[in-house]
XYZ file of N, CA and C in Angstrom:
414
model
N 0.620 -1.230 -0.053
C 0.279 -0.057 0.011
C 1.036 1.266 -0.162
N 0.736 2.137 -0.872
C 1.378 3.107 -1.012
C 0.305 4.627 -0.657
N 1.377 5.755 -0.131
C 0.136 6.876 0.264
C 0.679 7.978 -0.708
N 0.080 8.216 -1.778
C 0.339 9.398 -2.591
C 0.926 10.611 -2.449
N 0.628 11.000 -1.033
C 1.017 12.293 -0.463
C 2.615 11.984 0.350
N 3.083 10.559 0.302
C 4.343 10.635 0.837
C 5.130 10.451 0.095
N 6.212 11.621 0.345
C 7.791 11.841 -0.606
C 8.011 10.253 -0.443
N 8.734 9.657 0.817
C 9.281 7.998 1.071
C 8.684 7.159 0.275
N 7.427 7.350 -0.071
C 6.751 6.263 -0.814
C 6.971 6.447 -2.198
N 7.130 7.551 -2.586
C 7.532 7.847 -4.268
C 9.092 7.569 -4.315
N 9.971 7.753 -3.487
C 11.141 7.408 -3.030
C 11.175 5.816 -3.482
N 10.877 5.166 -2.590
C 10.719 3.802 -2.538
C 10.176 3.065 -3.644
N 9.283 3.522 -4.343
C 8.478 3.129 -5.425
C 9.412 3.441 -6.865
N 10.164 4.204 -6.745
C 11.053 4.507 -7.946
C 10.458 5.779 -8.744
N 9.315 6.379 -7.983
C 8.619 7.740 -8.637
C 9.564 8.599 -9.244
N 10.382 8.872 -7.879
C 11.586 10.199 -8.118
C 12.829 9.432 -8.207
N 13.978 9.918 -9.109
C 14.993 9.311 -9.017
C 16.121 9.373 -8.130
N 16.389 8.228 -7.884
C 17.516 8.182 -6.533
C 18.957 7.740 -6.859
N 19.776 7.720 -6.148
C 21.071 7.030 -6.056
C 20.591 5.662 -5.583
N 20.078 4.454 -6.078
C 19.865 3.226 -5.233
C 20.862 2.065 -5.190
N 20.930 2.119 -3.771
C 22.106 1.159 -3.390
C 21.621 -0.347 -3.361
N 20.275 -0.637 -3.206
C 19.731 -1.770 -3.079
C 18.406 -1.871 -3.502
N 17.438 -2.826 -3.937
C 16.226 -2.916 -4.405
C 15.892 -4.304 -4.268
N 14.739 -4.661 -3.553
C 13.977 -6.101 -3.612
C 12.750 -5.852 -3.900
N 11.642 -6.952 -3.903
C 10.212 -6.235 -4.034
C 9.824 -5.778 -2.508
N 10.557 -5.822 -1.506
C 9.913 -5.470 0.118
C 10.764 -3.842 0.128
N 12.207 -3.831 -0.332
C 12.657 -2.679 -0.068
C 13.686 -1.794 -0.854
N 13.892 -0.428 -0.905
C 14.713 0.115 -1.470
C 15.704 0.581 -0.749
N 16.995 0.592 -0.910
C 17.849 1.226 0.132
C 18.327 2.710 -1.054
N 18.615 3.827 -0.572
C 18.986 4.915 -1.313
C 20.092 5.852 -0.739
N 21.109 6.746 -1.518
C 21.709 7.291 -0.728
C 21.041 8.472 -0.329
N 21.364 8.830 0.992
C 20.167 10.324 1.786
C 20.731 11.605 0.918
N 19.902 12.160 0.356
C 19.888 13.594 -0.415
C 20.531 14.396 0.393
N 20.488 14.323 1.905
C 21.131 15.334 2.900
C 22.070 14.557 3.924
N 23.039 13.916 3.549
C 23.593 12.872 4.553
C 24.035 13.503 5.671
N 24.101 12.698 7.001
C 24.751 13.189 8.050
C 26.414 13.040 7.565
N 26.885 11.825 6.777
C 28.137 11.909 6.403
C 28.385 11.203 5.134
N 29.161 11.332 4.089
C 28.965 10.732 2.877
C 29.060 9.048 3.250
N 28.149 8.787 2.284
C 27.814 7.281 2.572
C 26.679 6.839 3.344
N 25.946 8.079 3.752
C 24.762 7.754 4.362
C 23.682 7.368 3.501
N 23.044 6.008 4.068
C 21.995 5.519 3.265
C 20.711 5.199 3.954
N 19.483 5.448 3.265
C 18.050 5.229 3.892
C 17.647 3.827 3.336
N 17.310 3.210 4.287
C 16.322 2.050 3.704
C 14.948 2.207 3.936
N 14.057 2.043 3.005
C 12.667 2.231 2.929
C 11.953 1.044 2.554
N 10.850 0.698 3.082
C 10.129 -0.263 2.643
C 9.210 0.386 1.632
N 8.585 -0.638 0.617
C 7.878 -0.501 -0.260
C 6.528 -0.309 0.198
N 6.189 -0.369 1.320
C 4.735 -0.223 1.744
C 4.821 0.831 2.770
N 3.730 1.501 2.447
C 3.624 2.487 3.616
C 3.191 2.122 5.108
N 3.857 2.683 5.943
C 3.647 2.372 7.169
C 4.259 3.903 8.332
N 4.016 4.578 8.667
C 3.927 5.756 9.511
C 5.153 5.700 10.453
N 5.261 4.500 11.010
C 6.078 3.875 12.077
C 6.689 2.736 12.512
N 7.446 1.955 13.133
C 7.547 0.497 13.298
C 6.384 -0.080 13.743
N 5.828 0.867 14.730
C 4.429 0.448 15.445
C 3.071 -0.084 14.124
N 3.431 0.421 13.133
C 2.330 -0.018 12.063
C 2.881 -0.959 11.007
N 4.098 -1.231 10.884
C 4.881 -2.075 9.748
C 4.872 -3.752 10.410
N 4.589 -4.363 9.200
C 4.496 -5.964 9.223
C 6.239 -6.049 9.748
N 6.352 -7.056 10.962
C 7.337 -7.704 11.153
C 8.239 -8.148 10.056
N 7.542 -8.814 9.101
C 8.418 -9.369 7.933
C 9.394 -8.014 7.607
N 8.596 -6.985 7.189
C 9.854 -5.853 6.708
C 10.397 -5.003 7.585
N 10.111 -5.247 8.952
C 11.332 -4.770 9.980
C 12.161 -5.665 9.843
N 12.518 -7.085 9.939
C 13.156 -7.817 9.988
C 14.243 -7.801 8.806
N 13.663 -7.560 7.676
C 14.327 -7.555 6.324
C 15.144 -6.430 6.535
N 14.348 -5.228 6.868
C 15.254 -3.690 6.894
C 16.518 -3.930 7.938
N 16.567 -4.476 8.944
C 17.686 -4.818 9.832
C 18.495 -5.800 9.626
N 18.127 -6.599 8.765
C 19.055 -7.734 8.082
C 19.697 -6.772 6.883
N 19.140 -5.914 6.472
C 19.956 -5.221 5.130
C 20.935 -4.371 5.793
N 20.522 -3.403 6.804
C 21.305 -2.465 7.343
C 22.173 -2.980 8.061
N 22.294 -4.401 8.582
C 23.759 -4.901 8.720
C 24.760 -5.192 7.712
N 24.032 -5.787 6.668
C 24.889 -6.153 5.251
C 25.594 -4.598 4.418
N 24.295 -3.539 4.548
C 25.113 -2.263 4.138
C 26.028 -1.643 5.238
N 25.960 -2.061 6.452
C 27.085 -1.552 7.395
C 28.444 -2.187 7.232
N 28.029 -3.366 6.840
C 29.587 -4.246 6.595
C 30.314 -3.511 5.271
N 29.335 -3.526 4.180
C 29.756 -2.843 3.024
C 30.552 -1.506 3.143
N 29.780 -0.370 3.998
C 30.200 0.845 4.308
C 31.385 0.665 4.887
N 31.685 -0.179 6.188
C 33.091 -0.376 6.645
C 34.280 -0.830 5.616
N 33.544 -1.397 4.826
C 34.825 -2.254 3.768
C 35.311 -0.987 2.739
N 34.229 -0.397 2.407
C 34.410 0.650 0.855
C 35.057 1.747 1.556
N 34.518 2.229 2.561
C 34.804 3.607 3.184
C 35.928 3.747 4.312
N 36.142 2.513 4.913
C 37.062 2.034 5.856
C 36.690 3.176 7.031
N 35.583 3.452 7.194
C 35.269 4.063 8.363
C 35.406 3.701 9.540
N 35.283 4.442 10.829
C 35.557 4.043 12.242
C 34.557 3.542 12.582
N 33.228 3.427 12.431
C 32.008 2.828 12.886
C 30.706 3.226 12.140
N 29.647 2.949 12.558
C 28.512 3.118 11.619
C 27.341 2.819 12.482
N 26.408 4.143 12.411
C 25.211 4.098 13.512
C 24.228 3.540 12.452
N 23.077 2.690 12.870
C 21.999 1.992 12.341
C 20.659 2.764 13.261
N 20.151 3.762 12.896
C 19.058 4.637 13.563
C 17.659 4.491 12.842
N 16.839 4.567 14.058
C 15.435 4.523 13.463
C 14.639 4.932 14.261
N 14.122 6.409 14.193
C 13.108 7.108 14.924
C 11.675 6.897 14.630
N 10.907 6.832 15.844
C 9.334 6.535 15.837
C 8.841 7.958 16.550
N 8.226 8.642 15.838
C 7.608 9.835 16.413
C 8.293 11.110 16.496
N 7.552 12.265 16.540
C 8.371 13.414 16.515
C 8.984 13.435 17.819
N 8.838 13.278 19.032
C 9.509 13.558 20.001
C 10.908 12.670 19.923
N 10.716 11.156 19.321
C 11.934 10.637 18.976
C 13.006 11.225 17.990
N 12.348 12.312 17.177
C 13.112 12.714 16.183
C 12.554 12.404 14.973
N 11.565 11.797 14.634
C 11.181 11.219 12.995
C 10.386 12.618 12.456
N 11.044 13.146 11.422
C 10.461 13.994 10.700
C 9.853 13.505 9.483
N 9.914 12.703 9.185
C 9.278 12.086 7.669
C 8.675 10.789 8.301
N 7.097 10.852 8.067
C 6.498 10.122 8.835
C 6.158 8.596 7.859
N 7.182 7.859 7.369
C 7.286 6.683 6.664
C 8.662 6.160 7.540
N 8.309 4.841 7.824
C 9.636 4.019 8.525
C 10.445 3.898 7.611
N 11.602 4.337 8.348
C 12.847 4.354 7.570
C 14.035 3.972 8.131
N 15.254 3.447 7.955
C 16.330 3.165 8.824
C 17.582 3.903 8.280
N 18.422 4.415 8.905
C 19.204 5.196 8.172
C 20.489 4.553 8.831
N 21.728 4.465 7.801
C 22.668 3.692 8.217
C 24.007 4.852 7.634
N 24.557 5.021 8.796
C 25.700 6.103 8.724
C 26.853 5.876 9.001
N 27.821 5.954 8.050
C 29.293 5.711 8.328
C 29.521 6.561 9.398
N 30.558 6.692 10.285
C 31.044 7.469 11.221
C 32.601 7.241 11.041
N 32.747 8.243 11.282
C 34.778 8.583 11.248
C 35.354 9.372 12.697
N 35.995 8.636 13.157
C 36.720 9.691 14.165
C 36.566 11.088 14.496
N 35.898 12.087 14.648
C 36.427 13.444 15.165
C 35.394 13.837 13.507
N 34.345 13.268 13.245
C 33.396 13.827 12.151
C 32.293 14.648 13.310
N 31.565 15.252 12.222
C 30.761 16.559 13.032
C 29.406 16.033 13.355
N 29.326 14.834 13.370
C 27.662 14.075 13.296
C 27.749 13.944 14.717
N 26.612 14.107 15.138
C 26.683 14.131 16.782
C 25.113 13.285 17.160
N 25.073 12.191 17.647
C 23.948 11.470 18.046
C 23.925 11.334 19.475
N 23.821 12.151 20.431
C 23.974 12.064 21.735
C 22.828 12.286 22.528
N 22.666 12.079 23.767
C 21.819 12.010 25.016
C 22.498 12.445 26.137
N 21.850 12.886 27.304
C 22.357 13.109 28.387
C 21.917 11.685 29.380
N 22.791 10.901 29.845
C 22.370 9.787 30.891
C 21.567 10.336 32.062
N 20.645 9.523 32.325
C 19.986 9.514 33.601
C 20.130 8.422 34.077
N 19.188 8.063 35.228
C 19.557 6.886 36.043
C 18.041 6.520 36.831
N 18.127 5.412 37.069
C 16.871 4.468 37.833
C 16.912 4.775 39.552
N 15.720 5.002 39.989
C 15.576 4.601 41.315
C 15.745 2.994 41.718
N 16.080 2.911 42.949
C 16.243 1.656 43.384
C 15.022 0.550 42.921
N 15.152 -0.468 42.278
C 14.406 -1.549 41.954
C 13.527 -1.051 40.611
N 13.624 0.372 40.258
C 12.857 0.725 38.990
C 13.183 0.245 37.497
N 14.367 -0.258 37.474
C 14.522 -0.582 36.035
C 14.102 -2.321 36.093
N 14.065 -2.916 37.533
C 13.623 -4.388 37.230
C 11.990 -4.407 37.202
N 11.554 -3.248 37.703
C 10.073 -3.124 37.326
C 9.641 -2.826 36.359
N 10.258 -2.001 35.472
C 9.986 -1.518 34.109
C 10.367 -2.810 33.258
N 11.153 -3.618 33.306
C 11.485 -4.513 32.559
C 10.550 -5.686 32.750
N 9.839 -5.973 34.024
C 8.974 -6.993 34.169
C 7.885 -6.457 33.393
N 7.070 -5.168 33.523
C 6.058 -4.691 32.925
C 5.981 -4.608 31.656
N 7.112 -4.411 30.740
C 7.827 -4.652 29.298
C 7.263 -6.208 28.909
N 8.128 -6.900 29.739
C 7.971 -8.441 29.539
C 6.444 -8.887 29.182
N 5.734 -8.420 30.291
C 4.211 -8.561 29.984
C 3.379 -8.076 29.237
N 3.855 -6.951 28.419
C 3.350 -6.667 27.363
C 3.595 -7.191 26.047
N 4.626 -8.131 25.947
C 5.058 -8.994 24.974
C 4.303 -10.279 24.447
């Protein structure tokens, strides 16, 4: 299913020309037009889902298996010092285009790309309780 108003549906469907890295019946991986670093790739499912919550698990699995393969290829090709695999869901988490996608970003020591957060902490026993609560929802 496509959303005719979604730019990432158009990119995934080949309606807009891209530098395509990989394509199969489920996914298209393209070079990001506004990369965090050279070599930045976006993996797009060919079906529309605004976030991971809506996407079929088969697509999610395929996207992350592909992310691993692309990370290995970037490491070999660019000799990067590391790779971020990033997937944001909803505005509070930094999602700006509401079509599920995975970023694969090559990282280099002392590059200008920053993905940081300020660590917090748990109260005594809080992490165990949250872990238990999550387990019950699975």
